[in-house]
Amino acid sequence: MFINMDKESKITLTATNKQGWPNMANSTFNTFRQSEHSLCDVFLRGDDEMEPIPAQRHVLAANSLYFNAMFASGFVESKPDHREISIGGVDTEILSFIVEFLYVGSCRLPSGTMRRVMDLLAASNMLQVDELSRACTIYLEKCLDSDSALELWLSAESCRVSDLAETFKKFVQSYFRSISRSQRVLELDLQDMAALLGLEEVNLGNAANEDTLVELLLRWLTNNPKALDSNLLPVLSKICWSEASQECKDKFREKLAEISKDSSSESFQAEEVFDISKSSSLNQSFNRNFSCSVCAIEGLQNSRAGRRCPQTSSMEVADIDRRTGTVLRQWSGEFKGGYCFLQYHGNLYVSSNSYHRDNKHIDVLCLSVADVMNANLKVPKTRSWDVGSVWWDLFHKQEYAHAIDEERGIVYLCGCASHNFPALPKQVLKLDIENNDCTELTSLPAVRAHHTAIVVEGDLFVLGGEEDWSWSGTYNPVSTVLKYDWMNNEWKEVSPMLDPRTNGAYACVDGKIYASGGSTSVDHSRNVEVYDPSLDIWTKLSPMSVPRDNHRLVAVGKYLFAMGGESFTEEDGACSWIILNTVERYSITEGCWEAAWEMAKFRQEIMAFTV
């Protein structure tokens, strides 16, 4: 199928077998029918008052099974004197596109009209114009991204295009977190909002719980106070109220009372809604599953034979069930060329020129994971930043240890984490992304390499790494943990880890820091421990199944996922280093590790995060 956008901003949908579609005779007949209706023996009328469309029966019958059956049967429409035929369920404009396609194998629609293409798909399915159906399907699938998914899904449901509706529904489920924050959600009518809240599986990242759905409903009601004049049960019954917290339900009641008072709704009966926990009609729970996408990107690779390969810019994603930790689905994508990446607020920020030190500006591309899945790097979200912006520091200090405070919109750069540079600065920067502000904090007390920085409930920690590193190749892994004292603007040591580790992996769950693997001064480690900042105590946990160095640890619900990294094997008394593609899962509740899945590529020094 060929899709073309011409200078008049038209979408051209063309048959996949264009060469074998219309012959010269059909093209000539099309010219005849468009000029004074020459040789036309039938007129097609749609579901409106527009002028009927002239056509020739033999052309329609030759290219549509629907019209073939109509004209070759004994139906009244097959009689020569029955010249005007009404096609129910299709408007005249859509019908004109179909007739044009039947004659010349292509049709042109105004651009930016995905809904009209969906209407055209539904009509071509009904009239059994398979090539046009295929062309519409390919076009709509190419349009699919996080901005269009909701509209496409609802349109496909409305037009009863079941196959596409299921495809688009899965996309909406996978990227529910970003879609639910869009302005388009607030513009939905009551029926569509009920459909959205009724999804049995949604991806809300690490914010996944029923309270998030209640907050979404509340935002929608705030934006649509007139909905209080309607029957709210269709949307209220789509919330699993038994899974929502009491605090959330109380907030819902209070806010709903304010909305009803401000809207002066006469038909709204507050008492029918407020007592949610006791109302059987509002407490029909269904089994909603919450998922979270775990993304892995970049990394050094090797083959199964253990040979190292260059850095990769490929990306792969696994959608995880937050309650069970199991993999629901996997997919992967590929970036062409060299890029630098930063994950922030559920998006992936990409720069292709961050290492060009002579540049005076930097181009930053903002991608949702949905954009990446569609290999859509040409999205209109690119900004060019000069040397005075925080983005310049973010991408030109890639070697620094990054710590992201998502809640406050702050990124911390805590000393250079790589010993590939002769001067290892101890500098610590606080970057306010939203306000484009950079503040220098007190430097680290000593030079470190291969350490990690992490934010836990607003507190900034620096863990492990190497001190007293020298270019002679000797290094000294440390167990030291530093915490920034905001009151006195200085770094203070807290309880050290039980094991010294460099290139370790860390994750935060429920205000606690989990540390895994890395290297000691002797060997790669598979040890795991957890730190409780409120008690200033480290506790040893079950070790991973294999040693992992330069891996990543990602938290999803009550599970930890150790991904990739470098390890070693012993065969015939000889030790060989290998790069891993395995992922293992730790259940915080049960305290044990088990195999989770295998990545498509072997990776170490990867970037991994949840969305």
mmCIF file of C-alpha atoms in Angstrom, residues 15-327:
data_model
loop_
_atom_site.group_PDB
_atom_site.id
_atom_site.type_symbol
_atom_site.label_atom_id
_atom_site.label_comp_id
_atom_site.label_asym_id
_atom_site.label_seq_id
_atom_site.Cartn_x
_atom_site.Cartn_y
_atom_site.Cartn_z
ATOM 1 C CA ALA A 15 -4.129 -0.528 -3.559
ATOM 2 C CA THR A 16 -1.221 -2.848 -2.767
ATOM 3 C CA ASN A 17 -1.654 -4.502 -6.178
ATOM 4 C CA LYS A 18 -1.852 -1.150 -7.961
ATOM 5 C CA GLN A 19 -0.193 -2.457 -11.120
ATOM 6 C CA GLY A 20 -2.876 -5.089 -11.612
ATOM 7 C CA TRP A 21 -5.818 -3.004 -10.444
ATOM 8 C CA PRO A 22 -7.449 -0.665 -12.950
ATOM 9 C CA ASN A 23 -6.892 -0.951 -16.659
ATOM 10 C CA MET A 24 -7.109 1.948 -19.065
ATOM 11 C CA ALA A 25 -10.767 1.198 -19.711
ATOM 12 C CA ASN A 26 -11.675 1.695 -16.038
ATOM 13 C CA SER A 27 -9.807 4.987 -15.981
ATOM 14 C CA THR A 28 -11.703 6.084 -19.060
ATOM 15 C CA PHE A 29 -15.033 5.038 -17.552
ATOM 16 C CA ASN A 30 -14.146 7.086 -14.469
ATOM 17 C CA THR A 31 -13.589 10.133 -16.666
ATOM 18 C CA PHE A 32 -16.955 9.518 -18.357
ATOM 19 C CA ARG A 33 -18.887 9.262 -15.086
ATOM 20 C CA GLN A 34 -17.284 12.413 -13.689
ATOM 21 C CA SER A 35 -18.203 14.426 -16.782
ATOM 22 C CA GLU A 36 -21.926 14.589 -17.455
ATOM 23 C CA HIS A 37 -22.494 11.063 -16.059
ATOM 24 C CA SER A 38 -21.806 9.476 -19.458
ATOM 25 C CA LEU A 39 -22.671 5.760 -19.736
ATOM 26 C CA CYS A 40 -23.715 5.633 -16.050
ATOM 27 C CA ASP A 41 -26.461 3.127 -15.307
ATOM 28 C CA VAL A 42 -26.650 3.396 -11.497
ATOM 29 C CA PHE A 43 -26.584 6.159 -8.868
ATOM 30 C CA LEU A 44 -25.536 5.398 -5.274
ATOM 31 C CA ARG A 45 -27.123 7.394 -2.465
ATOM 32 C CA GLY A 46 -25.663 7.561 1.041
ATOM 33 C CA ASP A 47 -27.319 8.198 4.413
ATOM 34 C CA ASP A 48 -27.712 11.942 3.852
ATOM 35 C CA GLU A 49 -29.268 14.466 1.479
ATOM 36 C CA MET A 50 -26.250 14.905 -0.801
ATOM 37 C CA GLU A 51 -26.423 14.240 -4.539
ATOM 38 C CA PRO A 52 -26.108 10.535 -5.427
ATOM 39 C CA ILE A 53 -22.872 9.239 -6.958
ATOM 40 C CA PRO A 54 -22.928 8.145 -10.621
ATOM 41 C CA ALA A 55 -21.314 4.811 -11.536
ATOM 42 C CA GLN A 56 -21.389 1.858 -13.932
ATOM 43 C CA ARG A 57 -22.643 -1.456 -12.604
ATOM 44 C CA HIS A 58 -20.039 -3.616 -14.329
ATOM 45 C CA VAL A 59 -17.130 -1.653 -12.753
ATOM 46 C CA LEU A 60 -18.639 -1.876 -9.267
ATOM 47 C CA ALA A 61 -19.395 -5.588 -9.652
ATOM 48 C CA ALA A 62 -15.909 -6.371 -10.988
ATOM 49 C CA ASN A 63 -14.131 -4.912 -7.949
ATOM 50 C CA SER A 64 -16.544 -5.514 -5.052
ATOM 51 C CA LEU A 65 -18.079 -8.821 -3.972
ATOM 52 C CA TYR A 66 -20.900 -6.845 -2.362
ATOM 53 C CA PHE A 67 -21.927 -5.151 -5.616
ATOM 54 C CA ASN A 68 -21.285 -8.329 -7.589
ATOM 55 C CA ALA A 69 -23.801 -10.186 -5.430
ATOM 56 C CA MET A 70 -26.244 -7.278 -5.649
ATOM 57 C CA PHE A 71 -26.210 -6.948 -9.443
ATOM 58 C CA ALA A 72 -25.831 -10.629 -10.359
ATOM 59 C CA SER A 73 -28.726 -11.812 -8.197
ATOM 60 C CA GLY A 74 -32.437 -11.516 -8.556
ATOM 61 C CA PHE A 75 -32.628 -8.585 -6.144
ATOM 62 C CA VAL A 76 -34.612 -5.558 -7.201
ATOM 63 C CA GLU A 77 -31.334 -3.586 -7.395
ATOM 64 C CA SER A 78 -30.236 -5.834 -10.282
ATOM 65 C CA LYS A 79 -33.067 -4.604 -12.544
ATOM 66 C CA PRO A 80 -31.861 -2.157 -15.236
ATOM 67 C CA ASP A 81 -34.705 0.249 -14.495
ATOM 68 C CA HIS A 82 -33.715 0.452 -10.807
ATOM 69 C CA ARG A 83 -31.165 3.224 -11.291
ATOM 70 C CA GLU A 84 -30.926 4.717 -7.770
ATOM 71 C CA ILE A 85 -29.684 2.517 -4.929
ATOM 72 C CA SER A 86 -29.433 3.547 -1.275
ATOM 73 C CA ILE A 87 -26.466 2.246 0.731
ATOM 74 C CA GLY A 88 -27.440 2.262 4.401
ATOM 75 C CA GLY A 89 -24.918 3.109 7.108
ATOM 76 C CA VAL A 90 -22.538 5.025 4.802
ATOM 77 C CA ASP A 91 -22.539 8.764 4.141
ATOM 78 C CA THR A 92 -22.185 10.061 0.589
ATOM 79 C CA GLU A 93 -18.664 11.456 1.001
ATOM 80 C CA ILE A 94 -17.315 8.094 2.204
ATOM 81 C CA LEU A 95 -19.231 6.379 -0.588
ATOM 82 C CA SER A 96 -17.579 8.686 -3.137
ATOM 83 C CA PHE A 97 -14.106 7.674 -1.877
ATOM 84 C CA ILE A 98 -15.018 3.997 -2.273
ATOM 85 C CA VAL A 99 -16.349 4.470 -5.804
ATOM 86 C CA GLU A 100 -13.219 6.399 -6.766
ATOM 87 C CA PHE A 101 -11.098 3.543 -5.414
ATOM 88 C CA LEU A 102 -13.110 0.927 -7.331
ATOM 89 C CA TYR A 103 -12.352 2.758 -10.571
ATOM 90 C CA VAL A 104 -8.702 3.782 -10.232
ATOM 91 C CA GLY A 105 -7.316 1.801 -7.279
ATOM 92 C CA SER A 106 -6.730 4.859 -5.098
ATOM 93 C CA CYS A 107 -8.597 7.674 -3.373
ATOM 94 C CA ARG A 108 -7.653 10.971 -1.765
ATOM 95 C CA LEU A 109 -8.848 12.208 1.625
ATOM 96 C CA PRO A 110 -8.114 15.460 3.478
ATOM 97 C CA SER A 111 -5.106 15.028 5.791
ATOM 98 C CA GLY A 112 -5.463 14.813 9.559
ATOM 99 C CA THR A 113 -8.735 12.884 9.334
ATOM 100 C CA MET A 114 -8.043 9.581 11.076
ATOM 101 C CA ARG A 115 -11.710 9.293 12.012
ATOM 102 C CA ARG A 116 -12.737 9.559 8.353
ATOM 103 C CA VAL A 117 -10.215 6.867 7.425
ATOM 104 C CA MET A 118 -11.775 4.706 10.150
ATOM 105 C CA ASP A 119 -15.249 5.394 8.691
ATOM 106 C CA LEU A 120 -13.868 4.495 5.271
ATOM 107 C CA LEU A 121 -12.451 1.249 6.657
ATOM 108 C CA ALA A 122 -15.790 0.281 8.206
ATOM 109 C CA ALA A 123 -17.625 1.042 4.943
ATOM 110 C CA SER A 124 -15.093 -0.793 2.769
ATOM 111 C CA ASN A 125 -15.417 -3.811 5.065
ATOM 112 C CA MET A 126 -19.188 -3.725 4.651
ATOM 113 C CA LEU A 127 -18.972 -3.339 0.857
ATOM 114 C CA GLN A 128 -16.234 -5.993 0.694
ATOM 115 C CA VAL A 129 -13.613 -3.814 -0.991
ATOM 116 C CA ASP A 130 -10.724 -5.768 0.495
ATOM 117 C CA GLU A 131 -7.883 -3.783 -1.064
ATOM 118 C CA LEU A 132 -9.236 -0.515 0.317
ATOM 119 C CA SER A 133 -9.743 -2.120 3.730
ATOM 120 C CA ARG A 134 -6.114 -3.219 3.673
ATOM 121 C CA ALA A 135 -4.936 0.256 2.633
ATOM 122 C CA CYS A 136 -6.916 1.914 5.452
ATOM 123 C CA THR A 137 -5.608 -0.576 8.021
ATOM 124 C CA ILE A 138 -1.978 0.008 7.061
ATOM 125 C CA TYR A 139 -2.448 3.779 7.203
ATOM 126 C CA LEU A 140 -4.099 3.708 10.645
ATOM 127 C CA GLU A 141 -1.428 1.407 12.059
ATOM 128 C CA LYS A 142 1.222 3.862 10.852
ATOM 129 C CA CYS A 143 -0.629 6.655 12.680
ATOM 130 C CA LEU A 144 -0.585 4.762 15.982
ATOM 131 C CA ASP A 145 1.338 6.503 18.772
ATOM 132 C CA SER A 146 0.667 7.651 22.325
ATOM 133 C CA ASP A 147 -1.096 10.810 21.097
ATOM 134 C CA SER A 148 -3.453 9.068 18.669
ATOM 135 C CA ALA A 149 -4.032 5.697 20.372
ATOM 136 C CA LEU A 150 -7.074 6.727 22.416
ATOM 137 C CA GLU A 151 -8.844 8.310 19.442
ATOM 138 C CA LEU A 152 -8.052 5.330 17.215
ATOM 139 C CA TRP A 153 -9.293 2.806 19.766
ATOM 140 C CA LEU A 154 -12.575 4.609 20.450
ATOM 141 C CA SER A 155 -13.147 5.166 16.720
ATOM 142 C CA ALA A 156 -12.481 1.503 15.930
ATOM 143 C CA GLU A 157 -14.916 0.451 18.668
ATOM 144 C CA SER A 158 -17.536 2.886 17.376
ATOM 145 C CA CYS A 159 -17.113 1.639 13.796
ATOM 146 C CA ARG A 160 -17.106 -1.998 14.974
ATOM 147 C CA VAL A 161 -13.735 -2.734 13.383
ATOM 148 C CA SER A 162 -12.969 -5.447 15.921
ATOM 149 C CA ASP A 163 -9.461 -6.519 14.849
ATOM 150 C CA LEU A 164 -8.078 -2.986 14.838
ATOM 151 C CA ALA A 165 -10.008 -2.103 17.988
ATOM 152 C CA GLU A 166 -8.239 -4.929 19.831
ATOM 153 C CA THR A 167 -4.823 -3.807 18.528
ATOM 154 C CA PHE A 168 -5.416 -0.198 19.554
ATOM 155 C CA LYS A 169 -6.899 -1.265 22.892
ATOM 156 C CA LYS A 170 -3.704 -3.142 23.796
ATOM 157 C CA PHE A 171 -1.707 -0.052 22.903
ATOM 158 C CA VAL A 172 -3.897 2.129 25.152
ATOM 159 C CA GLN A 173 -3.476 -0.396 27.968
ATOM 160 C CA SER A 174 0.315 -0.448 27.593
ATOM 161 C CA TYR A 175 0.632 3.359 27.604
ATOM 162 C CA PHE A 176 -2.284 4.165 29.875
ATOM 163 C CA ARG A 177 -0.088 6.235 32.182
ATOM 164 C CA SER A 178 0.826 8.861 29.581
ATOM 165 C CA ILE A 179 -2.540 8.680 27.796
ATOM 166 C CA SER A 180 -4.472 9.232 31.047
ATOM 167 C CA ARG A 181 -2.572 12.498 31.609
ATOM 168 C CA SER A 182 -3.523 13.964 28.239
ATOM 169 C CA GLN A 183 -6.015 16.755 27.675
ATOM 170 C CA ARG A 184 -7.940 14.496 25.296
ATOM 171 C CA VAL A 185 -9.028 12.263 28.197
ATOM 172 C CA LEU A 186 -10.779 15.190 29.872
ATOM 173 C CA GLU A 187 -12.789 15.791 26.680
ATOM 174 C CA LEU A 188 -14.295 12.281 26.541
ATOM 175 C CA ASP A 189 -18.046 11.861 26.830
ATOM 176 C CA LEU A 190 -19.535 9.709 29.572
ATOM 177 C CA GLN A 191 -19.742 6.559 27.445
ATOM 178 C CA ASP A 192 -16.116 6.766 26.289
ATOM 179 C CA MET A 193 -14.904 7.549 29.814
ATOM 180 C CA ALA A 194 -16.698 4.440 31.057
ATOM 181 C CA ALA A 195 -14.953 2.398 28.351
ATOM 182 C CA LEU A 196 -11.549 3.786 29.372
ATOM 183 C CA LEU A 197 -12.082 3.139 33.093
ATOM 184 C CA GLY A 198 -13.418 -0.323 32.268
ATOM 185 C CA LEU A 199 -10.113 -1.599 30.858
ATOM 186 C CA GLU A 200 -9.179 -4.747 32.747
ATOM 187 C CA GLU A 201 -5.438 -4.197 32.342
ATOM 188 C CA VAL A 202 -3.630 -0.846 32.516
ATOM 189 C CA ASN A 203 -0.004 0.233 32.706
ATOM 190 C CA LEU A 204 0.432 2.953 35.325
ATOM 191 C CA GLY A 205 4.116 2.364 35.989
ATOM 192 C CA ASN A 206 5.087 2.371 39.641
ATOM 193 C CA ALA A 207 2.075 4.549 40.473
ATOM 194 C CA ALA A 208 -0.236 1.616 39.785
ATOM 195 C CA ASN A 209 -3.204 1.292 42.113
ATOM 196 C CA GLU A 210 -6.937 1.921 42.005
ATOM 197 C CA ASP A 211 -6.488 5.331 43.643
ATOM 198 C CA THR A 212 -4.921 6.551 40.400
ATOM 199 C CA LEU A 213 -8.087 5.610 38.485
ATOM 200 C CA VAL A 214 -10.250 7.408 41.063
ATOM 201 C CA GLU A 215 -8.096 10.530 40.660
ATOM 202 C CA LEU A 216 -8.507 10.302 36.876
ATOM 203 C CA LEU A 217 -12.291 10.098 37.262
ATOM 204 C CA LEU A 218 -12.226 13.088 39.597
ATOM 205 C CA ARG A 219 -10.217 15.160 37.099
ATOM 206 C CA TRP A 220 -12.709 14.242 34.390
ATOM 207 C CA LEU A 221 -15.708 15.228 36.548
ATOM 208 C CA THR A 222 -14.018 18.513 37.477
ATOM 209 C CA ASN A 223 -13.590 19.273 33.779
ATOM 210 C CA ASN A 224 -17.118 18.057 32.931
ATOM 211 C CA PRO A 225 -19.429 19.222 35.747
ATOM 212 C CA LYS A 226 -22.462 18.858 33.464
ATOM 213 C CA ALA A 227 -21.915 15.098 33.646
ATOM 214 C CA LEU A 228 -23.548 15.321 37.086
ATOM 215 C CA ASP A 229 -26.859 15.838 35.286
ATOM 216 C CA SER A 230 -26.479 12.367 33.748
ATOM 217 C CA ASN A 231 -26.574 8.897 35.226
ATOM 218 C CA LEU A 232 -23.046 8.451 36.642
ATOM 219 C CA LEU A 233 -23.377 4.743 37.338
ATOM 220 C CA PRO A 234 -21.745 3.732 33.996
ATOM 221 C CA VAL A 235 -18.467 5.380 35.065
ATOM 222 C CA LEU A 236 -18.702 4.897 38.827
ATOM 223 C CA SER A 237 -19.257 1.158 38.419
ATOM 224 C CA LYS A 238 -15.966 0.859 36.487
ATOM 225 C CA ILE A 239 -13.928 1.690 39.600
ATOM 226 C CA CYS A 240 -12.885 -1.150 41.913
ATOM 227 C CA TRP A 241 -13.928 0.759 45.020
ATOM 228 C CA SER A 242 -12.957 -2.090 47.318
ATOM 229 C CA GLU A 243 -9.350 -1.657 46.106
ATOM 230 C CA ALA A 244 -9.307 2.137 46.603
ATOM 231 C CA SER A 245 -7.950 3.535 49.862
ATOM 232 C CA GLN A 246 -10.309 5.111 52.368
ATOM 233 C CA GLU A 247 -8.374 8.370 52.114
ATOM 234 C CA CYS A 248 -8.927 8.407 48.354
ATOM 235 C CA LYS A 249 -12.660 7.699 48.707
ATOM 236 C CA ASP A 250 -13.023 10.470 51.293
ATOM 237 C CA LYS A 251 -11.260 12.902 48.965
ATOM 238 C CA PHE A 252 -13.561 11.823 46.130
ATOM 239 C CA ARG A 253 -16.682 12.517 48.204
ATOM 240 C CA GLU A 254 -15.437 15.937 49.310
ATOM 241 C CA LYS A 255 -14.399 17.036 45.838
ATOM 242 C CA LEU A 256 -17.594 15.731 44.272
ATOM 243 C CA ALA A 257 -19.614 17.774 46.769
ATOM 244 C CA GLU A 258 -17.691 20.897 45.725
ATOM 245 C CA ILE A 259 -18.242 20.194 42.023
ATOM 246 C CA SER A 260 -21.979 19.611 42.483
ATOM 247 C CA LYS A 261 -22.307 22.820 44.505
ATOM 248 C CA ASP A 262 -20.438 24.898 41.920
ATOM 249 C CA SER A 263 -22.339 23.373 38.997
ATOM 250 C CA SER A 264 -25.765 24.023 40.577
ATOM 251 C CA SER A 265 -26.913 20.678 39.242
ATOM 252 C CA GLU A 266 -30.541 20.104 40.185
ATOM 253 C CA SER A 267 -30.750 16.454 39.147
ATOM 254 C CA PHE A 268 -27.570 15.302 40.891
ATOM 255 C CA GLN A 269 -28.343 13.273 44.002
ATOM 256 C CA ALA A 270 -25.255 13.509 46.195
ATOM 257 C CA GLU A 271 -26.407 10.945 48.743
ATOM 258 C CA GLU A 272 -26.549 8.268 46.027
ATOM 259 C CA VAL A 273 -22.851 8.682 45.306
ATOM 260 C CA PHE A 274 -21.176 9.692 48.561
ATOM 261 C CA ASP A 275 -21.667 6.441 50.452
ATOM 262 C CA ILE A 276 -19.613 4.487 47.929
ATOM 263 C CA SER A 277 -18.462 1.716 50.225
ATOM 264 C CA LYS A 278 -22.058 0.709 51.113
ATOM 265 C CA SER A 279 -23.731 1.128 47.730
ATOM 266 C CA SER A 280 -23.865 -2.258 46.023
ATOM 267 C CA SER A 281 -24.470 -0.645 42.635
ATOM 268 C CA LEU A 282 -21.201 1.285 42.937
ATOM 269 C CA ASN A 283 -19.123 -1.468 44.464
ATOM 270 C CA GLN A 284 -19.065 -4.055 41.688
ATOM 271 C CA SER A 285 -15.370 -4.877 41.616
ATOM 272 C CA PHE A 286 -13.785 -6.642 38.685
ATOM 273 C CA ASN A 287 -10.303 -8.087 38.503
ATOM 274 C CA ARG A 288 -8.174 -5.253 37.117
ATOM 275 C CA ASN A 289 -4.534 -6.029 36.395
ATOM 276 C CA PHE A 290 -1.875 -3.341 36.708
ATOM 277 C CA SER A 291 1.214 -3.604 34.537
ATOM 278 C CA CYS A 292 4.468 -1.688 34.311
ATOM 279 C CA SER A 293 6.902 -1.494 31.391
ATOM 280 C CA VAL A 294 10.569 -2.220 32.092
ATOM 281 C CA CYS A 295 12.845 -0.743 29.414
ATOM 282 C CA ALA A 296 16.451 -1.661 28.678
ATOM 283 C CA ILE A 297 18.490 0.468 26.310
ATOM 284 C CA GLU A 298 22.122 0.820 25.230
ATOM 285 C CA GLY A 299 24.882 -1.365 26.656
ATOM 286 C CA LEU A 300 27.933 -3.301 25.545
ATOM 287 C CA GLN A 301 27.089 -6.589 23.884
ATOM 288 C CA ASN A 302 28.668 -9.903 23.130
ATOM 289 C CA SER A 303 27.740 -12.930 21.082
ATOM 290 C CA ARG A 304 26.840 -16.285 22.540
ATOM 291 C CA ALA A 305 30.471 -17.189 22.024
ATOM 292 C CA GLY A 306 31.402 -14.470 24.483
ATOM 293 C CA ARG A 307 33.019 -12.038 22.047
ATOM 294 C CA ARG A 308 32.481 -8.350 22.788
ATOM 295 C CA CYS A 309 30.617 -6.172 20.315
ATOM 296 C CA PRO A 310 30.284 -2.382 20.063
ATOM 297 C CA GLN A 311 27.836 -0.265 22.031
ATOM 298 C CA THR A 312 24.226 -0.780 20.961
ATOM 299 C CA SER A 313 21.436 1.796 20.769
ATOM 300 C CA SER A 314 18.725 -0.845 20.608
ATOM 301 C CA MET A 315 15.834 -0.822 23.049
ATOM 302 C CA GLU A 316 13.673 -3.612 24.412
ATOM 303 C CA VAL A 317 10.675 -3.537 26.705
ATOM 304 C CA ALA A 318 8.904 -6.100 28.868
ATOM 305 C CA ASP A 319 5.432 -5.360 30.242
ATOM 306 C CA ILE A 320 5.263 -6.742 33.787
ATOM 307 C CA ASP A 321 2.219 -7.656 35.872
ATOM 308 C CA ARG A 322 2.804 -5.673 39.071
ATOM 309 C CA ARG A 323 0.969 -8.162 41.266
ATOM 310 C CA THR A 324 2.690 -11.352 40.112
ATOM 311 C CA GLY A 325 5.920 -10.049 38.573
ATOM 312 C CA THR A 326 5.294 -12.115 35.426
ATOM 313 C CA VAL A 327 6.001 -10.957 31.873
#
